[in-house]
Amino acid sequence: MPEKRPPFVVGNWKMHMTVSETRALLDSIVKAVPDLGTARIVVIPPFTALGEAARLLANSSVALGAQNLFWEDKGAFTGEISGPLLRDIGCRYVVVGHSERRQFFGETDITVNKRVHAALRSALKPIVCVGEILEERDAGRTMARVRTQFDGALEGISPEDIRKIVLAYEPVWAIGTGRTATPGQAEDVHAVLREKIAEKYGKEAAACAIILYGGSVKPANSFSLFREKNIDGFLVGGASLEAESFIPIMKEAMKAYKEVA
Ligand code: PEP
């Protein structure tokens, strides 16, 4: 297994992008794909744009994901969305445990874990987010926090299923704030997460695992972040809403990959 994995870049559009805006952005992303080599790209539109995005990406290597799912597969759960419904519309990935869901919608490690299992049941790859708040970082509790979140989110996950899971380290203080973790700060946490995978699932699973960084990623910082050994790509929020910033992020990551791989 080579030391460095090709860039894996995810654009999380959050509660933005109409269907016509989706068309325009995906058109630019799809046109940029040939310049991005072996980079893997996932876009995560709002639920309302998934159908149109699936249609536009049908013949493309860009994969589609959703921002959340409920842990039951079907039933009387007004307002929720299930794994089978996401799979049916063409999703291959789903974000689970984003800090905005933990902060504003009461997600806990227990409900994150239920969602991870639900995603896997529907053959969706979960992108599982962990990360500390500023007070935890200032108190020296970052590693303890992400270890706890890792253990909680991955409770009951088999060695076979760990290979289908993407982890995202997203320090809460860096999300949407313009304040990015330094490459060193991010790398330290990524290394701990990879160690956790090795402890629980073995060295080979750890070597294959995809661990993303998220938190104010921009074209100007993606090169230096991606150069770090354990940073495999990015979960990008704000800067994924425009082709002018999202595509250069991927190009910078690819440039760094070519240098260090
Ligand atoms: C995110 O949405 O996960 C995120 C990291 O947002 P931003 O890039 O805007 O900080």
CSV table of C-alpha atoms and ligand atoms in Angstrom, one decimal:
chain,number,residue,atom,x,y,z
A,1,MET,CA,0.0,0.0,0.0
A,2,PRO,CA,1.6,3.4,-1.0
A,3,GLU,CA,2.1,5.9,1.8
A,4,LYS,CA,-0.2,8.4,0.2
A,5,ARG,CA,-3.7,7.8,-1.1
A,6,PRO,CA,-5.1,9.9,-4.1
A,7,PRO,CA,-7.1,13.0,-3.1
A,8,PHE,CA,-10.7,12.3,-2.0
A,9,VAL,CA,-12.6,15.5,-2.0
A,10,VAL,CA,-16.2,16.0,-0.9
A,11,GLY,CA,-18.3,19.1,-1.4
A,12,ASN,CA,-21.0,19.5,1.3
A,13,TRP,CA,-23.5,22.0,-0.1
A,14,LYS,CA,-25.4,22.2,3.2
A,15,MET,CA,-28.7,24.2,2.9
A,16,HIS,CA,-27.7,25.9,-0.4
A,17,MET,CA,-28.2,25.4,-4.1
A,18,THR,CA,-31.4,25.4,-6.1
A,19,VAL,CA,-31.9,22.9,-8.9
A,20,SER,CA,-30.7,25.4,-11.5
A,21,GLU,CA,-27.7,26.3,-9.5
A,22,THR,CA,-27.0,22.6,-9.1
A,23,ARG,CA,-27.0,22.2,-12.9
A,24,ALA,CA,-24.5,25.0,-13.4
A,25,LEU,CA,-22.1,23.9,-10.7
A,26,LEU,CA,-22.1,20.2,-11.7
A,27,ASP,CA,-21.6,21.2,-15.3
A,28,SER,CA,-18.3,23.0,-14.3
A,29,ILE,CA,-17.2,20.1,-12.0
A,30,VAL,CA,-17.9,17.4,-14.6
A,31,LYS,CA,-15.9,19.4,-17.2
A,32,ALA,CA,-13.0,19.7,-14.8
A,33,VAL,CA,-12.8,15.9,-14.1
A,34,PRO,CA,-10.3,15.0,-16.9
A,35,ASP,CA,-7.8,17.4,-15.3
A,36,LEU,CA,-8.1,15.8,-11.9
A,37,GLY,CA,-6.4,12.5,-12.5
A,38,THR,CA,-7.1,9.9,-9.9
A,39,ALA,CA,-8.8,12.3,-7.5
A,40,ARG,CA,-12.1,10.9,-6.2
A,41,ILE,CA,-14.9,13.5,-6.0
A,42,VAL,CA,-18.2,13.4,-4.2
A,43,VAL,CA,-20.9,16.0,-4.2
A,44,ILE,CA,-23.4,16.3,-1.4
A,45,PRO,CA,-26.3,18.5,-2.6
A,46,PRO,CA,-29.5,19.2,-0.5
A,47,PHE,CA,-32.1,16.5,-0.8
A,48,THR,CA,-34.2,18.6,-3.2
A,49,ALA,CA,-31.4,18.6,-5.8
A,50,LEU,CA,-30.4,14.9,-5.5
A,51,GLY,CA,-32.6,13.8,-8.4
A,52,GLU,CA,-31.3,16.3,-10.8
A,53,ALA,CA,-27.7,15.8,-9.6
A,54,ALA,CA,-28.1,12.0,-10.1
A,55,ARG,CA,-29.3,12.6,-13.7
A,56,LEU,CA,-26.4,14.9,-14.5
A,57,LEU,CA,-23.8,12.6,-12.9
A,58,ALA,CA,-25.1,9.4,-14.5
A,59,ASN,CA,-22.1,9.1,-16.9
A,60,SER,CA,-19.5,10.7,-14.7
A,61,SER,CA,-17.0,9.5,-12.1
A,62,VAL,CA,-18.2,12.1,-9.7
A,63,ALA,CA,-20.2,10.3,-7.0
A,64,LEU,CA,-23.3,11.5,-5.2
A,65,GLY,CA,-24.0,11.7,-1.5
A,66,ALA,CA,-26.6,12.9,0.9
A,67,GLN,CA,-26.2,15.1,4.0
A,68,ASN,CA,-28.0,12.8,6.5
A,69,LEU,CA,-30.3,9.8,6.9
A,70,PHE,CA,-32.6,8.4,9.5
A,71,TRP,CA,-31.7,5.0,11.1
A,72,GLU,CA,-35.0,3.2,10.2
A,73,ASP,CA,-35.4,1.9,6.7
A,74,LYS,CA,-39.0,3.0,6.3
A,75,GLY,CA,-42.1,3.9,8.3
A,76,ALA,CA,-44.1,6.7,9.7
A,77,PHE,CA,-41.3,9.2,10.3
A,78,THR,CA,-42.5,12.4,8.7
A,79,GLY,CA,-39.7,14.6,7.5
A,80,GLU,CA,-37.0,12.0,7.7
A,81,ILE,CA,-35.2,10.3,4.8
A,82,SER,CA,-34.0,6.7,4.8
A,83,GLY,CA,-31.1,4.7,3.4
A,84,PRO,CA,-33.1,2.8,0.8
A,85,LEU,CA,-34.6,6.1,-0.5
A,86,LEU,CA,-31.2,7.7,-0.9
A,87,ARG,CA,-29.8,4.6,-2.5
A,88,ASP,CA,-32.8,4.5,-4.9
A,89,ILE,CA,-32.1,8.1,-6.1
A,90,GLY,CA,-28.5,7.3,-6.8
A,91,CYS,CA,-26.5,8.2,-3.7
A,92,ARG,CA,-23.4,6.2,-2.8
A,93,TYR,CA,-22.3,8.2,0.2
A,94,VAL,CA,-24.0,9.8,3.2
A,95,VAL,CA,-22.6,12.3,5.7
A,96,VAL,CA,-23.2,11.1,9.3
A,97,GLY,CA,-22.7,13.1,12.5
A,98,HIS,CA,-21.8,16.4,11.0
A,99,SER,CA,-21.1,18.9,13.8
A,100,GLU,CA,-24.0,21.0,12.7
A,101,ARG,CA,-26.3,18.1,13.2
A,102,ARG,CA,-24.7,17.4,16.6
A,103,GLN,CA,-24.9,21.1,17.6
A,104,PHE,CA,-28.4,22.0,16.3
A,105,PHE,CA,-30.3,18.8,16.0
A,106,GLY,CA,-29.3,16.8,19.0
A,107,GLU,CA,-27.2,14.1,17.4
A,108,THR,CA,-25.2,12.0,19.8
A,109,ASP,CA,-22.6,9.3,19.4
A,110,ILE,CA,-25.4,6.8,19.9
A,111,THR,CA,-27.6,8.2,17.1
A,112,VAL,CA,-24.6,8.7,14.9
A,113,ASN,CA,-23.8,5.0,15.3
A,114,LYS,CA,-27.4,4.0,14.4
A,115,ARG,CA,-27.1,6.0,11.3
A,116,VAL,CA,-23.8,4.4,10.3
A,117,HIS,CA,-25.4,1.0,10.6
A,118,ALA,CA,-28.4,2.2,8.6
A,119,ALA,CA,-26.2,3.5,5.8
A,120,LEU,CA,-24.3,0.3,5.5
A,121,ARG,CA,-27.5,-1.7,5.4
A,122,SER,CA,-28.4,0.2,2.3
A,123,ALA,CA,-25.0,-0.1,0.7
A,124,LEU,CA,-24.3,3.6,1.3
A,125,LYS,CA,-20.8,4.6,2.4
A,126,PRO,CA,-21.0,6.7,5.5
A,127,ILE,CA,-18.7,9.8,5.8
A,128,VAL,CA,-18.5,9.9,9.6
A,129,CYS,CA,-17.6,13.3,11.1
A,130,VAL,CA,-15.7,13.8,14.4
A,131,GLY,CA,-14.2,16.9,15.9
A,132,GLU,CA,-13.7,18.9,19.0
A,133,ILE,CA,-15.2,22.3,20.0
A,134,LEU,CA,-12.8,25.2,20.9
A,135,GLU,CA,-13.1,24.8,24.6
A,136,GLU,CA,-12.1,21.1,24.3
A,137,ARG,CA,-9.0,22.1,22.2
A,138,ASP,CA,-8.1,24.8,24.7
A,139,ALA,CA,-8.4,22.4,27.6
A,140,GLY,CA,-6.2,19.8,25.9
A,141,ARG,CA,-9.1,17.4,25.4
A,142,THR,CA,-9.0,17.1,21.5
A,143,MET,CA,-7.7,13.6,21.3
A,144,ALA,CA,-9.9,12.3,24.1
A,145,ARG,CA,-12.9,13.8,22.4
A,146,VAL,CA,-12.2,12.4,18.9
A,147,ARG,CA,-11.3,9.0,20.4
A,148,THR,CA,-14.7,8.9,22.2
A,149,GLN,CA,-16.6,10.0,19.0
A,150,PHE,CA,-14.7,7.3,17.0
A,151,ASP,CA,-15.6,4.6,19.5
A,152,GLY,CA,-19.2,5.7,19.7
A,153,ALA,CA,-19.8,6.1,16.0
A,154,LEU,CA,-18.1,2.8,15.1
A,155,GLU,CA,-19.6,0.6,17.8
A,156,GLY,CA,-20.4,-2.8,16.3
A,157,ILE,CA,-18.8,-2.1,12.9
A,158,SER,CA,-17.2,-5.2,11.5
A,159,PRO,CA,-13.7,-5.4,9.9
A,160,GLU,CA,-15.3,-5.8,6.6
A,161,ASP,CA,-17.5,-2.7,7.0
A,162,ILE,CA,-14.7,-0.4,8.2
A,163,ARG,CA,-13.4,-0.4,4.7
A,164,LYS,CA,-16.7,1.2,3.5
A,165,ILE,CA,-16.4,4.1,6.0
A,166,VAL,CA,-14.8,7.4,5.3
A,167,LEU,CA,-13.8,9.4,8.4
A,168,ALA,CA,-13.8,13.2,8.5
A,169,TYR,CA,-11.9,15.2,11.2
A,170,GLU,CA,-13.7,18.5,11.4
A,171,PRO,CA,-12.7,20.7,14.3
A,172,VAL,CA,-15.9,22.6,15.1
A,173,TRP,CA,-14.0,25.9,15.6
A,174,ALA,CA,-12.8,25.7,12.0
A,175,ILE,CA,-16.1,25.0,10.3
A,176,GLY,CA,-17.4,28.0,8.4
A,177,THR,CA,-15.2,30.4,10.5
A,178,GLY,CA,-12.4,31.0,8.1
A,179,ARG,CA,-10.0,29.7,10.8
A,180,THR,CA,-8.4,26.5,9.5
A,181,ALA,CA,-6.5,24.0,11.6
A,182,THR,CA,-2.8,24.2,10.7
A,183,PRO,CA,-1.5,21.2,8.8
A,184,GLY,CA,0.3,20.1,11.9
A,185,GLN,CA,-2.8,20.3,14.1
A,186,ALA,CA,-4.8,18.4,11.6
A,187,GLU,CA,-2.2,15.8,11.0
A,188,ASP,CA,-1.8,15.0,14.7
A,189,VAL,CA,-5.5,14.2,14.9
A,190,HIS,CA,-5.5,12.2,11.7
A,191,ALA,CA,-2.6,10.1,13.0
A,192,VAL,CA,-4.6,9.4,16.1
A,193,LEU,CA,-7.6,8.3,14.1
A,194,ARG,CA,-5.5,6.1,11.9
A,195,GLU,CA,-4.0,4.5,15.0
A,196,LYS,CA,-7.5,3.9,16.4
A,197,ILE,CA,-8.4,2.0,13.2
A,198,ALA,CA,-5.2,0.0,13.4
A,199,GLU,CA,-5.8,-0.9,17.1
A,200,LYS,CA,-9.4,-2.0,16.4
A,201,TYR,CA,-9.2,-3.4,12.8
A,202,GLY,CA,-5.5,-4.0,12.1
A,203,LYS,CA,-2.7,-2.3,10.2
A,204,GLU,CA,-4.0,-3.1,6.7
A,205,ALA,CA,-7.4,-1.6,7.4
A,206,ALA,CA,-5.7,1.5,8.8
A,207,ALA,CA,-3.4,1.8,5.7
A,208,CYS,CA,-6.5,1.8,3.4
A,209,ALA,CA,-8.7,4.1,5.4
A,210,ILE,CA,-9.7,7.4,4.0
A,211,ILE,CA,-9.5,10.2,6.6
A,212,LEU,CA,-10.6,13.7,5.4
A,213,TYR,CA,-10.0,17.1,6.9
A,214,GLY,CA,-12.8,19.6,7.0
A,215,GLY,CA,-12.9,23.2,8.3
A,216,SER,CA,-12.5,26.3,6.1
A,217,VAL,CA,-10.6,24.4,3.4
A,218,LYS,CA,-9.7,26.8,0.5
A,219,PRO,CA,-7.5,26.7,-2.6
A,220,ALA,CA,-4.8,28.5,-0.5
A,221,ASN,CA,-4.5,25.9,2.2
A,222,SER,CA,-5.4,22.6,0.5
A,223,PHE,CA,-1.8,22.0,-0.9
A,224,SER,CA,-0.1,22.2,2.5
A,225,LEU,CA,-2.9,20.2,4.3
A,226,PHE,CA,-2.8,17.5,1.7
A,227,ARG,CA,0.9,17.1,1.9
A,228,GLU,CA,0.5,15.7,5.4
A,229,LYS,CA,0.9,11.9,5.6
A,230,ASN,CA,-2.5,11.1,7.1
A,231,ILE,CA,-4.7,13.6,5.3
A,232,ASP,CA,-6.4,11.9,2.4
A,233,GLY,CA,-8.6,14.7,1.2
A,234,PHE,CA,-11.2,17.2,2.3
A,235,LEU,CA,-14.8,17.7,3.3
A,236,VAL,CA,-15.4,21.2,2.0
A,237,GLY,CA,-18.4,23.3,2.9
A,238,GLY,CA,-18.5,27.0,1.8
A,239,ALA,CA,-15.8,26.7,-0.8
A,240,SER,CA,-17.6,23.8,-2.5
A,241,LEU,CA,-20.5,26.1,-3.6
A,242,GLU,CA,-18.5,27.7,-6.4
A,243,ALA,CA,-16.5,26.1,-9.2
A,244,GLU,CA,-13.9,28.9,-8.9
A,245,SER,CA,-12.9,27.6,-5.4
A,246,PHE,CA,-13.9,23.9,-5.4
A,247,ILE,CA,-12.0,23.0,-8.6
A,248,PRO,CA,-8.7,24.7,-7.5
A,249,ILE,CA,-8.9,22.9,-4.1
A,250,MET,CA,-9.0,19.6,-6.0
A,251,LYS,CA,-6.2,20.7,-8.3
A,252,GLU,CA,-4.0,21.8,-5.4
A,253,ALA,CA,-4.6,18.5,-3.6
A,254,MET,CA,-3.6,16.7,-6.8
A,255,LYS,CA,-0.5,18.8,-7.1
A,256,ALA,CA,0.5,17.9,-3.6
A,257,TYR,CA,-0.3,14.2,-4.2
A,258,LYS,CA,2.0,14.1,-7.3
A,259,GLU,CA,4.8,15.7,-5.2
A,260,VAL,CA,4.6,13.3,-2.2
A,261,ALA,CA,3.2,10.0,-3.6
B,1,PEP,C1,-18.4,21.4,6.4
B,1,PEP,O1,-19.4,21.7,5.9
B,1,PEP,O2,-18.2,20.2,6.7
B,1,PEP,C2,-17.3,22.4,6.4
B,1,PEP,C3,-16.1,22.0,6.7
B,1,PEP,O3,-17.6,23.7,6.1
B,1,PEP,P1,-16.5,24.8,5.7
B,1,PEP,O4,-15.6,24.3,4.7
B,1,PEP,O5,-17.4,25.9,5.2
B,1,PEP,O6,-15.8,25.2,6.9
